[in-house]
Coordinates of C-alpha atoms in Angstrom, one line a residue:
M5 CA -1.1 -168.5 -14.0
T6 CA 0.6 -166.9 -17.0
D7 CA 0.6 -163.2 -17.5
L8 CA -1.7 -163.7 -20.5
Q9 CA -4.2 -165.7 -18.4
S10 CA -4.0 -163.1 -15.7
I11 CA -4.9 -160.4 -18.1
Y12 CA -7.9 -162.4 -19.4
Y13 CA -9.0 -163.1 -15.9
K14 CA -9.0 -159.5 -14.9
E15 CA -10.8 -158.4 -18.1
G16 CA -13.4 -161.1 -17.6
A17 CA -14.0 -160.1 -14.0
A18 CA -14.3 -156.4 -15.0
A19 CA -16.7 -157.4 -17.7
K20 CA -18.9 -159.3 -15.2
V21 CA -18.9 -156.2 -12.9
D22 CA -19.8 -153.9 -15.8
Q23 CA -22.6 -156.3 -16.8
T24 CA -23.9 -156.4 -13.2
F25 CA -24.0 -152.6 -13.1
D26 CA -25.6 -152.4 -16.5
Y27 CA -28.3 -154.9 -15.3
L28 CA -28.9 -152.8 -12.2
K29 CA -29.1 -149.6 -14.2
K30 CA -31.5 -151.1 -16.6
N31 CA -33.8 -152.3 -13.8
K32 CA -33.7 -148.9 -12.3
R33 CA -34.6 -147.2 -15.6
K34 CA -37.4 -149.7 -16.0
R35 CA -38.8 -148.9 -12.6
V36 CA -38.6 -145.1 -13.3
R37 CA -40.2 -145.6 -16.7
T38 CA -43.0 -147.7 -15.2
V39 CA -43.7 -145.1 -12.5
L40 CA -43.8 -142.3 -15.1
Q41 CA -46.1 -144.4 -17.4
L42 CA -48.4 -145.2 -14.5
A43 CA -48.6 -141.5 -13.4
L44 CA -49.3 -140.5 -17.0
L45 CA -52.1 -143.2 -17.3
L46 CA -53.6 -142.1 -14.1
A47 CA -53.6 -138.4 -15.2
L48 CA -55.1 -139.3 -18.5
G49 CA -57.7 -141.5 -16.8
Y50 CA -58.7 -138.7 -14.5
L51 CA -59.1 -136.3 -17.4
V52 CA -61.2 -138.8 -19.4
I53 CA -63.4 -139.7 -16.5
H54 CA -63.8 -136.1 -15.6
A55 CA -64.7 -135.1 -19.1
V56 CA -67.1 -138.0 -19.7
F57 CA -68.9 -138.2 -16.4
D58 CA -68.8 -134.6 -15.2
I59 CA -68.0 -135.5 -11.6
E60 CA -68.1 -132.0 -10.1
T61 CA -71.4 -130.4 -9.2
Y62 CA -72.0 -126.7 -8.4
R63 CA -72.4 -126.0 -4.7
E64 CA -75.2 -123.5 -4.2
P65 CA -74.2 -120.4 -2.1
A66 CA -75.7 -119.8 1.3
R67 CA -78.3 -117.3 0.1
P68 CA -79.9 -116.8 3.6
Q69 CA -76.6 -115.3 4.7
W70 CA -76.6 -112.6 2.0
T71 CA -77.2 -109.1 3.3
S72 CA -76.1 -106.6 0.7
D73 CA -78.4 -104.3 -1.2
K74 CA -75.7 -102.3 -3.0
G75 CA -75.7 -104.3 -6.3
F76 CA -73.3 -106.5 -8.2
V77 CA -70.7 -106.6 -11.0
A78 CA -71.1 -108.2 -14.4
L79 CA -68.2 -109.5 -16.4
S80 CA -68.5 -110.9 -19.9
Y81 CA -65.6 -112.6 -21.7
F82 CA -65.9 -112.8 -25.5
G83 CA -64.2 -116.2 -25.5
V84 CA -61.4 -118.4 -24.3
S85 CA -58.6 -120.1 -26.1
R86 CA -55.5 -122.1 -25.1
S87 CA -52.9 -119.4 -25.6
G88 CA -55.0 -116.4 -26.4
T89 CA -55.7 -114.3 -29.5
P90 CA -56.6 -110.6 -30.1
T91 CA -60.2 -111.4 -29.2
L92 CA -60.0 -114.6 -27.0
I93 CA -58.4 -114.6 -23.6
A94 CA -55.8 -117.2 -22.8
K95 CA -56.9 -119.9 -20.4
D96 CA -54.0 -119.2 -18.0
R97 CA -54.9 -115.5 -17.9
L98 CA -58.6 -116.3 -17.4
E99 CA -57.6 -118.4 -14.4
Q100 CA -55.5 -115.6 -13.0
H101 CA -58.6 -113.2 -13.3
L102 CA -60.9 -115.7 -11.7
Q103 CA -58.5 -116.6 -8.9
A104 CA -58.1 -112.9 -8.0
L105 CA -61.9 -112.4 -8.0
Y106 CA -62.3 -115.5 -5.7
D107 CA -59.5 -114.2 -3.4
H108 CA -61.3 -110.9 -3.2
G109 CA -64.4 -112.6 -1.9
Y110 CA -66.6 -112.4 -5.0
T111 CA -69.5 -114.9 -5.0
S112 CA -71.1 -115.8 -8.3
I113 CA -74.8 -115.1 -8.6
A114 CA -77.4 -116.6 -10.9
Q115 CA -79.8 -115.0 -13.3
Q116 CA -82.7 -115.6 -10.8
D117 CA -80.7 -113.8 -8.1
I118 CA -80.7 -110.7 -10.2
L119 CA -84.4 -111.0 -10.9
D120 CA -85.1 -111.4 -7.2
Y121 CA -82.9 -108.4 -6.4
Y122 CA -84.7 -106.0 -8.7
K123 CA -88.2 -107.4 -8.5
Q124 CA -88.4 -108.4 -4.8
G125 CA -85.6 -106.6 -3.1
K126 CA -83.9 -109.7 -2.0
P127 CA -80.3 -109.2 -0.8
L128 CA -77.1 -110.2 -2.7
P129 CA -73.7 -111.2 -1.4
E130 CA -71.4 -108.4 -0.4
R131 CA -69.4 -108.9 -3.6
G132 CA -71.8 -110.4 -6.2
L133 CA -70.4 -111.5 -9.5
F134 CA -72.4 -112.2 -12.7
L135 CA -70.1 -114.0 -15.1
S136 CA -70.8 -114.8 -18.8
F137 CA -69.0 -116.0 -21.9
G138 CA -70.1 -114.8 -25.4
D139 CA -71.0 -116.6 -28.7
G140 CA -71.5 -120.1 -27.4
R141 CA -68.0 -121.2 -28.3
N142 CA -66.7 -124.8 -27.8
D143 CA -63.3 -123.6 -26.6
S144 CA -64.8 -121.3 -24.0
S145 CA -66.7 -124.2 -22.5
L146 CA -63.7 -126.5 -22.6
F147 CA -61.1 -124.1 -21.1
A148 CA -63.4 -122.3 -18.6
Q149 CA -65.0 -125.4 -17.1
P150 CA -62.1 -126.4 -14.8
F151 CA -62.0 -122.9 -13.3
M152 CA -65.8 -122.9 -12.7
E153 CA -65.3 -126.0 -10.7
R154 CA -62.2 -124.9 -8.9
Y155 CA -63.7 -121.6 -7.7
N156 CA -67.3 -122.8 -7.6
F157 CA -68.4 -120.0 -10.0
K158 CA -71.6 -120.1 -12.0
A159 CA -71.6 -118.5 -15.5
T160 CA -74.0 -117.8 -18.4
M161 CA -73.0 -119.2 -21.8
L162 CA -74.5 -116.9 -24.5
S163 CA -75.2 -118.1 -28.0
Y164 CA -76.5 -117.0 -31.4
A165 CA -79.6 -118.6 -32.5
N166 CA -78.5 -119.1 -36.1
K167 CA -75.5 -121.1 -34.9
M168 CA -77.6 -123.7 -33.3
D169 CA -77.8 -126.0 -36.3
G170 CA -74.4 -127.6 -35.5
K171 CA -72.9 -126.9 -38.9
D172 CA -70.0 -124.9 -37.5
S173 CA -67.9 -127.0 -35.0
K174 CA -66.6 -123.8 -33.4
F175 CA -70.0 -123.4 -31.7
L176 CA -71.8 -125.6 -29.1
T177 CA -74.8 -127.6 -30.2
P178 CA -78.1 -127.3 -28.4
K179 CA -77.5 -130.8 -26.9
E180 CA -74.1 -129.7 -25.6
L181 CA -75.5 -126.5 -24.2
L182 CA -78.3 -128.3 -22.3
K183 CA -75.8 -130.8 -21.0
M184 CA -73.6 -128.0 -19.6
T185 CA -76.5 -126.8 -17.4
R186 CA -77.0 -130.2 -15.6
K187 CA -74.2 -129.8 -13.0
G188 CA -75.2 -126.2 -12.1
Y189 CA -72.1 -124.3 -13.3
W190 CA -73.8 -122.9 -16.4
E191 CA -76.9 -121.1 -17.4
L192 CA -77.9 -120.1 -20.9
G193 CA -78.3 -116.7 -22.5
S194 CA -78.5 -115.1 -25.9
N195 CA -76.5 -112.6 -27.9
G196 CA -79.3 -112.5 -30.5
Y197 CA -80.1 -114.2 -33.8
R198 CA -76.9 -113.4 -35.7
L199 CA -73.6 -111.5 -35.6
T200 CA -73.9 -109.3 -38.7
Y201 CA -72.5 -105.9 -39.4
I202 CA -74.2 -103.3 -41.6
N203 CA -73.5 -99.8 -43.0
I204 CA -69.8 -100.6 -43.2
H205 CA -67.2 -98.2 -44.5
D206 CA -63.8 -99.8 -44.6
E207 CA -60.5 -98.3 -43.6
D208 CA -60.2 -96.4 -46.9
G209 CA -63.7 -95.0 -46.7
R210 CA -65.2 -97.4 -49.3
F211 CA -68.8 -98.5 -48.7
I212 CA -69.0 -102.2 -48.0
G213 CA -72.6 -102.5 -46.8
L214 CA -73.4 -105.7 -45.0
R215 CA -71.1 -108.5 -43.9
D216 CA -71.6 -111.5 -41.6
E217 CA -69.0 -112.5 -39.0
G218 CA -66.0 -114.0 -40.7
E219 CA -66.7 -112.3 -44.0
F220 CA -65.1 -109.1 -42.9
P221 CA -61.9 -109.9 -41.0
E222 CA -60.8 -106.3 -41.3
I223 CA -63.6 -105.1 -39.0
D224 CA -61.2 -103.7 -36.5
W225 CA -59.8 -101.4 -39.2
A226 CA -63.3 -100.3 -40.5
R227 CA -63.9 -96.6 -40.4
S228 CA -67.5 -97.1 -39.4
Y229 CA -70.1 -99.8 -39.0
T230 CA -73.0 -100.9 -36.8
H231 CA -74.8 -104.1 -35.8
Y232 CA -77.8 -105.5 -37.8
L233 CA -80.3 -104.6 -35.1
M234 CA -79.0 -101.1 -34.4
D235 CA -79.9 -99.0 -37.4
F236 CA -81.7 -98.6 -40.7
L237 CA -79.9 -100.2 -43.7
R238 CA -78.2 -97.3 -45.5
D239 CA -76.3 -96.5 -48.6
G240 CA -72.8 -95.1 -48.9
D241 CA -74.0 -91.6 -48.2
G242 CA -75.9 -92.6 -45.1
I243 CA -79.4 -92.4 -46.7
P244 CA -81.8 -95.2 -45.5
T245 CA -82.5 -97.8 -48.2
E246 CA -85.6 -99.1 -46.3
D247 CA -88.6 -97.3 -44.9
K248 CA -89.9 -97.7 -41.3
T249 CA -92.1 -100.7 -42.1
E250 CA -89.3 -102.5 -43.9
M251 CA -86.9 -101.9 -41.1
D252 CA -89.5 -103.1 -38.6
E253 CA -90.2 -106.3 -40.5
R254 CA -86.4 -107.0 -40.9
I255 CA -85.7 -106.6 -37.2
T256 CA -88.9 -108.4 -36.2
Y257 CA -87.8 -111.4 -38.4
D258 CA -84.7 -111.8 -36.3
Y259 CA -86.5 -111.8 -33.0
N260 CA -89.1 -114.2 -34.4
E261 CA -86.5 -116.6 -35.7
M262 CA -84.6 -116.4 -32.4
E263 CA -87.8 -117.4 -30.6
R264 CA -88.6 -120.2 -33.0
I265 CA -85.1 -121.7 -33.0
Y266 CA -84.5 -121.5 -29.2
K267 CA -87.9 -123.1 -28.5
S268 CA -87.4 -125.9 -30.9
T269 CA -83.8 -126.7 -29.8
L270 CA -83.6 -125.7 -26.1
G271 CA -87.2 -125.9 -25.2
D272 CA -87.5 -122.2 -24.5
V273 CA -85.8 -118.8 -25.0
P274 CA -83.0 -118.2 -22.5
S275 CA -83.8 -115.7 -19.8
T276 CA -80.9 -113.3 -20.4
Y277 CA -80.1 -111.2 -23.4
M278 CA -76.9 -109.3 -24.2
I279 CA -77.5 -107.4 -27.4
M280 CA -74.7 -107.0 -29.9
H281 CA -73.3 -104.5 -29.8
A282 CA -73.9 -103.2 -26.4
N283 CA -73.8 -99.5 -25.4
T284 CA -76.2 -98.5 -28.2
M285 CA -79.8 -98.7 -27.1
Y286 CA -81.0 -95.8 -25.1
N287 CA -77.8 -94.0 -25.9
G288 CA -78.3 -91.9 -29.0
M289 CA -79.6 -94.8 -31.2
N290 CA -82.2 -94.0 -33.9
H291 CA -85.4 -93.8 -31.9
L292 CA -87.5 -95.7 -34.5
V293 CA -85.1 -98.6 -34.5
E294 CA -84.9 -98.5 -30.7
K295 CA -88.7 -98.8 -30.4
V296 CA -88.7 -102.0 -32.5
N297 CA -86.0 -103.6 -30.3
A298 CA -87.7 -102.4 -27.1
R299 CA -91.0 -104.0 -28.2
H300 CA -89.5 -107.5 -28.6
I301 CA -86.9 -107.7 -25.8
P302 CA -89.3 -107.7 -22.8
R303 CA -91.5 -110.1 -24.7
L304 CA -88.7 -112.7 -25.0
F305 CA -86.3 -112.0 -22.2
D306 CA -86.4 -111.4 -18.4
M307 CA -83.4 -109.1 -18.4
H308 CA -81.2 -107.3 -20.8
F309 CA -77.5 -106.3 -20.5
N310 CA -77.8 -103.4 -22.9
R311 CA -74.7 -101.5 -22.0
E312 CA -71.0 -102.3 -21.9
G313 CA -68.1 -100.5 -20.3
S314 CA -68.9 -100.4 -16.6
A315 CA -69.1 -103.5 -14.5
F316 CA -71.3 -102.2 -11.7
N317 CA -75.1 -102.5 -11.5
G318 CA -76.5 -100.8 -8.5
A319 CA -79.8 -100.7 -6.6
G320 CA -81.1 -98.0 -9.0
G321 CA -80.5 -100.2 -12.1
E322 CA -83.1 -101.5 -14.4
L323 CA -83.6 -105.1 -15.6
Y324 CA -83.7 -104.1 -19.2
N325 CA -80.8 -101.6 -19.1
L326 CA -78.1 -103.5 -17.2
T327 CA -74.4 -103.0 -17.9
R328 CA -71.4 -105.3 -18.1
L329 CA -67.6 -105.1 -18.4
Q330 CA -65.8 -107.0 -21.2
P331 CA -62.2 -107.6 -20.0
A332 CA -59.8 -107.5 -23.0
P333 CA -57.6 -110.6 -23.6
Y334 CA -54.5 -108.5 -23.0
W335 CA -55.5 -107.2 -19.6
Y336 CA -53.3 -108.3 -16.8
T337 CA -55.1 -109.2 -13.5
N338 CA -54.3 -105.8 -12.0
H339 CA -55.9 -104.1 -14.9
L340 CA -59.2 -105.9 -14.1
L341 CA -58.9 -105.1 -10.4
M342 CA -58.1 -101.5 -11.1
K343 CA -61.2 -101.2 -13.3
L344 CA -63.4 -102.9 -10.6
R345 CA -62.0 -100.5 -8.0
E346 CA -62.9 -97.6 -10.3
D347 CA -66.4 -98.9 -11.0
T348 CA -67.4 -100.0 -7.5
G349 CA -65.3 -97.9 -5.1
D350 CA -64.2 -101.1 -3.3
A351 CA -60.7 -101.6 -2.0
M352 CA -58.5 -104.0 -4.0
Q353 CA -55.4 -106.0 -3.1
F354 CA -53.3 -105.8 -6.2
I355 CA -51.2 -108.7 -7.4
V356 CA -47.4 -108.4 -6.8
G357 CA -46.3 -111.7 -8.3
D358 CA -42.6 -112.5 -7.5
T359 CA -42.1 -110.8 -4.2
K360 CA -38.4 -111.3 -4.3
R361 CA -38.0 -109.5 -7.6
A362 CA -40.4 -106.8 -6.4
E363 CA -38.1 -105.9 -3.5
D364 CA -35.8 -103.8 -5.8
W365 CA -38.7 -101.5 -6.8
Q366 CA -40.8 -98.9 -5.0
L367 CA -44.3 -98.5 -6.4
L368 CA -45.2 -94.9 -6.6
E369 CA -48.6 -95.1 -8.4
G370 CA -50.7 -97.8 -10.0
A371 CA -50.0 -101.5 -9.6
A372 CA -47.1 -103.7 -10.6
E373 CA -46.9 -107.5 -11.2
H374 CA -43.4 -109.1 -11.4
I375 CA -43.5 -112.2 -13.5
D376 CA -40.1 -113.8 -14.1
N377 CA -38.2 -111.3 -16.3
R378 CA -41.4 -109.2 -16.9
I379 CA -42.8 -106.2 -15.1
A380 CA -46.5 -105.5 -15.9
L381 CA -47.1 -101.9 -14.7
T382 CA -50.8 -101.0 -14.6
S383 CA -51.7 -97.3 -14.6
T384 CA -54.4 -95.7 -12.5
P385 CA -57.6 -94.7 -14.4
G386 CA -56.7 -91.6 -16.4
G387 CA -53.3 -91.4 -14.6
P388 CA -49.9 -93.0 -14.6
G389 CA -48.4 -96.2 -13.1
R390 CA -44.9 -95.4 -11.7
L391 CA -42.2 -97.8 -10.4
Y392 CA -38.9 -96.6 -9.1
L393 CA -35.7 -98.8 -8.9
T394 CA -34.4 -98.3 -5.4
G395 CA -30.8 -98.5 -4.2
H396 CA -29.4 -98.4 -7.7
E397 CA -28.9 -94.7 -8.2
S398 CA -26.0 -93.5 -10.4
E399 CA -24.0 -90.4 -10.9
G400 CA -24.8 -89.6 -14.5
D401 CA -23.4 -92.0 -17.2
V402 CA -25.7 -95.0 -17.5
Q403 CA -27.2 -97.4 -20.0
V404 CA -30.7 -98.8 -19.7
K405 CA -32.1 -101.6 -21.8
A406 CA -35.7 -102.9 -21.8
R407 CA -38.1 -104.7 -24.1
L408 CA -41.3 -102.7 -24.3
S409 CA -44.1 -105.3 -24.8
G410 CA -47.4 -103.5 -24.1
T411 CA -50.0 -102.8 -26.8
V412 CA -49.3 -100.2 -29.4
V413 CA -52.0 -97.9 -28.2
G414 CA -50.6 -96.7 -24.9
Q415 CA -47.7 -95.0 -23.3
Q416 CA -44.6 -96.8 -21.9
S417 CA -41.7 -94.8 -20.5
V418 CA -38.2 -95.5 -19.3
Y419 CA -36.7 -92.7 -17.3
V420 CA -33.1 -93.3 -17.9
I421 CA -32.3 -91.0 -15.0
Y422 CA -34.8 -89.6 -12.5
D423 CA -33.8 -87.3 -9.7
R424 CA -36.6 -87.3 -7.2
E425 CA -35.1 -84.5 -5.0
R426 CA -34.4 -82.0 -7.9
A427 CA -37.5 -83.0 -9.9
A428 CA -35.2 -83.5 -13.0
Y429 CA -35.2 -86.4 -15.4
V430 CA -34.5 -87.8 -18.9
Q431 CA -37.5 -89.7 -20.2
V432 CA -37.7 -92.0 -23.2
K433 CA -41.4 -92.6 -24.0
L434 CA -43.0 -94.9 -26.6
A435 CA -46.5 -93.6 -27.1
D436 CA -48.8 -94.9 -29.9
N437 CA -45.8 -96.0 -32.0
V438 CA -44.0 -92.7 -31.6
L439 CA -40.8 -92.4 -29.6
H440 CA -40.1 -89.2 -27.6
V441 CA -37.2 -88.0 -25.6
I442 CA -38.2 -85.6 -22.9
A443 CA -35.8 -83.7 -20.6
K444 CA -36.7 -81.7 -17.5
Q445 CA -34.1 -79.4 -16.0
P446 CA -34.3 -78.6 -12.3
G447 CA -36.9 -75.8 -11.7
Q448 CA -38.0 -75.8 -15.3
E449 CA -40.9 -77.3 -17.4
A450 CA -40.3 -80.6 -19.2
K451 CA -39.5 -80.3 -22.9
T452 CA -39.6 -82.8 -25.7
V453 CA -36.1 -82.6 -27.3
W454 CA -36.4 -85.3 -29.9
T455 CA -39.1 -87.4 -31.6
H456 CA -39.1 -90.4 -33.9
E457 CA -42.3 -91.8 -35.6
F458 CA -42.0 -95.5 -36.6
P459 CA -43.5 -96.6 -39.9
G460 CA -47.0 -98.0 -39.4
L461 CA -50.5 -97.1 -40.3
E462 CA -51.5 -94.3 -42.6
K463 CA -52.7 -91.2 -41.0
N464 CA -56.4 -92.0 -41.7
R465 CA -56.3 -95.3 -39.8
Q466 CA -56.1 -96.1 -36.1
Y467 CA -54.3 -98.9 -34.3
P468 CA -56.8 -101.4 -32.7
P469 CA -56.5 -101.0 -28.9
G470 CA -55.4 -104.7 -28.6
M471 CA -52.7 -104.6 -31.2
M472 CA -49.5 -106.1 -29.7
Q473 CA -46.0 -105.0 -30.2
Q474 CA -42.5 -105.6 -28.9
R475 CA -39.7 -103.1 -29.2
S476 CA -36.2 -103.4 -27.7
L477 CA -34.9 -100.1 -26.3
E478 CA -31.3 -99.3 -25.5
A479 CA -30.8 -95.8 -24.1
T480 CA -27.2 -94.7 -23.2
L481 CA -26.6 -91.5 -21.3
R482 CA -23.1 -90.1 -21.3
G483 CA -22.4 -86.6 -20.0
E484 CA -25.3 -84.4 -21.1
R485 CA -26.0 -86.4 -24.3
L486 CA -28.3 -89.4 -24.9
T487 CA -28.0 -92.1 -27.6
V488 CA -31.2 -94.0 -28.5
N489 CA -31.1 -97.5 -30.1
M490 CA -34.3 -99.3 -30.9
D491 CA -34.5 -102.8 -32.2
G492 CA -30.8 -102.9 -32.9
V493 CA -30.8 -99.6 -34.9
V494 CA -29.2 -96.4 -33.7
L495 CA -32.0 -93.8 -34.2
S496 CA -30.1 -90.8 -32.8
E497 CA -26.7 -90.0 -31.2
G498 CA -25.9 -87.1 -29.0
I499 CA -29.3 -85.8 -28.1
E500 CA -28.7 -82.8 -25.8
V501 CA -30.4 -83.2 -22.4
G502 CA -28.5 -80.7 -20.3
E503 CA -28.3 -80.8 -16.5
A504 CA -31.3 -83.2 -16.3
A505 CA -28.8 -86.0 -16.6
A506 CA -26.7 -85.2 -13.5
S507 CA -27.8 -88.0 -11.2
G508 CA -30.7 -90.2 -10.1
G509 CA -32.3 -93.6 -10.5
V510 CA -34.3 -95.5 -13.1
L511 CA -38.1 -95.1 -13.2
L512 CA -40.7 -97.0 -15.3
E513 CA -44.0 -95.4 -16.2
S514 CA -47.2 -96.5 -18.0
E515 CA -50.3 -94.5 -19.0
A516 CA -53.3 -94.9 -21.2
S517 CA -53.6 -93.3 -24.6
P518 CA -56.2 -90.7 -25.6
L519 CA -56.6 -92.8 -28.8
N520 CA -58.3 -95.5 -26.7
K521 CA -61.7 -94.0 -26.0
K522 CA -63.0 -97.0 -24.1
D523 CA -60.2 -97.6 -21.5
T524 CA -58.4 -95.1 -19.3
I525 CA -56.2 -97.9 -17.8
Y526 CA -53.1 -99.2 -19.4
D527 CA -50.6 -102.1 -18.8
G528 CA -47.1 -101.1 -19.6
V529 CA -45.0 -104.2 -20.0
F530 CA -41.2 -104.1 -19.5
D531 CA -39.1 -107.2 -20.1
N532 CA -35.4 -107.8 -19.5
V533 CA -34.7 -104.6 -17.7
E534 CA -31.0 -104.0 -17.5
V535 CA -29.1 -101.1 -16.0
R536 CA -25.3 -100.7 -16.5
T537 CA -22.7 -98.0 -15.8
I538 CA -20.8 -96.3 -18.6
R539 CA -17.0 -96.1 -18.1
A540 CA -14.9 -93.0 -18.9
D541 CA -13.9 -94.4 -22.2
G542 CA -17.5 -94.9 -23.3
S543 CA -17.5 -98.7 -22.8
V544 CA -20.3 -100.5 -20.9
G545 CA -19.4 -101.2 -17.3
K546 CA -20.8 -103.3 -14.5
A547 CA -24.5 -104.2 -14.1
I548 CA -26.4 -102.1 -11.6
Y549 CA -29.5 -104.1 -12.1
D550 CA -30.5 -107.0 -14.3
N551 CA -33.7 -109.0 -14.2
R552 CA -33.1 -111.2 -17.3
L553 CA -33.6 -115.0 -17.0
R554 CA -30.5 -117.0 -16.6
G555 CA -29.3 -120.6 -16.2
V556 CA -32.1 -123.1 -15.4
E557 CA -34.8 -120.4 -15.5
L558 CA -33.8 -119.5 -19.0
V559 CA -33.7 -123.1 -20.2
V560 CA -37.1 -123.9 -18.6
A561 CA -38.6 -120.8 -20.2
K562 CA -37.3 -121.7 -23.6
V563 CA -38.5 -125.3 -23.3
R564 CA -41.9 -124.2 -22.1
G565 CA -42.2 -121.7 -25.0
A566 CA -41.2 -124.4 -27.5
V567 CA -43.7 -126.9 -26.2
N568 CA -46.5 -124.3 -26.2
H569 CA -45.7 -123.3 -29.7
A570 CA -45.7 -126.9 -30.8
V571 CA -49.1 -127.6 -29.1
D572 CA -50.7 -124.5 -30.6
W573 CA -49.4 -125.4 -34.0
A574 CA -50.8 -128.9 -33.7
I575 CA -54.2 -127.6 -32.6
E576 CA -54.4 -125.1 -35.5
T577 CA -53.1 -127.7 -38.0
F578 CA -55.1 -130.8 -37.1

């Protein structure tokens, strides 16, 4: 064999080997692809069958075993969406809420259970839960249904009578509402005839008058308004533009239309009423208007959730003056549990989250949930939530970074250095969009040594309680001076803090704002907490603590975020 033939022979043999490996690789890829496609088809098939045939059926609780006479809690969610909005809770967060309720032994109760409790004295479960969703929204039904099945919870779907014509695809049709009740997970209730606001003064004090839902998106900024059924129609000076008879006829029309529509579409008026807005009747409302409502409500409904703000209805409650709690979309699970503990007096086991990450911290007050690179620190009612970084104390010079991601209305603090023995500290507090530096020397009172107000709303406007915000804080302590950097901008250098900066550890704190009149609990949210030493030359040294995502965790988080963003965009666009 010539050298040239030898070369050809070797190359040909190698080519055959390569082709053989290519063939094997292709077969392997085909098998993997086939398995993945089959798994995807099975998953899609399950979802389709589940959606079309409603396989799951509600399992009735063991009522003969109920022994409690102390009452029940009522929760009402405005609505549910895939990723959450300022008014709709994200489906993942709703699941966390419901799982925590399930884990705490809550058993859902039906409307008839409440009637039997107050009318006949029949017992309830030790932890009874009346659950409802407002407005009769399609998305609430879609996203809440799997959780109803998973935890065997029953809920009431509320609706507006004037949305029963099917013209707005956002709302469930009468046919869909009735279908929901067949498997036992849902009952029907009513929010009334319409969602209409009256006597509106906008944020600038201009008189707007009357607007239906959707016609006044700035309602959160309005200086004042009330609901259609809650007052006389008035002019810009507050003078009624209708007399008692006209007011009576106007409100009576709504109740009569409500009765007519429900009977013609659902067969009867739902048993339960949650008036919009709650917390008005029997609580300072105009007595003439109140009398008209009080005349019609017992005529049409068996019970009425008239108030909002407290979850607990006790043995001394009244069927037409019940109360409910509306969890806000931005509430973390511990916020809900903290509120239920306050309202009922029952013990709660707060959510910790990532127990490994939690090991670095000592909870002093409140509750803390560790979620990847996030710490959600829930305050006590009317008090603080406090979390101390243990085993990472420093002797003075230190830099602390954190992204503050709680709502604007509230107080989030980073104690750059906190000496527990000497009761001395340097505190950087973001409160209602104002940044404060507070220094406390040993044996002295705390003093605010520097303040910065961020551009925002005019003085005559208030931030909505649910307005979200993210601000990146970098606080560097060197000697007895502090430098504050926010969102990449140095706001102040050389703030004098004195001996408060001698030594100590890092502490996080959250507290509710006096601006939020309805909620005394607050979730401070701290992302990417990073603590580093400062060298003698002023440069940044080694990391004392760092909970940022890295490597695979970071990649997974970015991919998940991109996918969620794409899906949300597709839903909103198409």
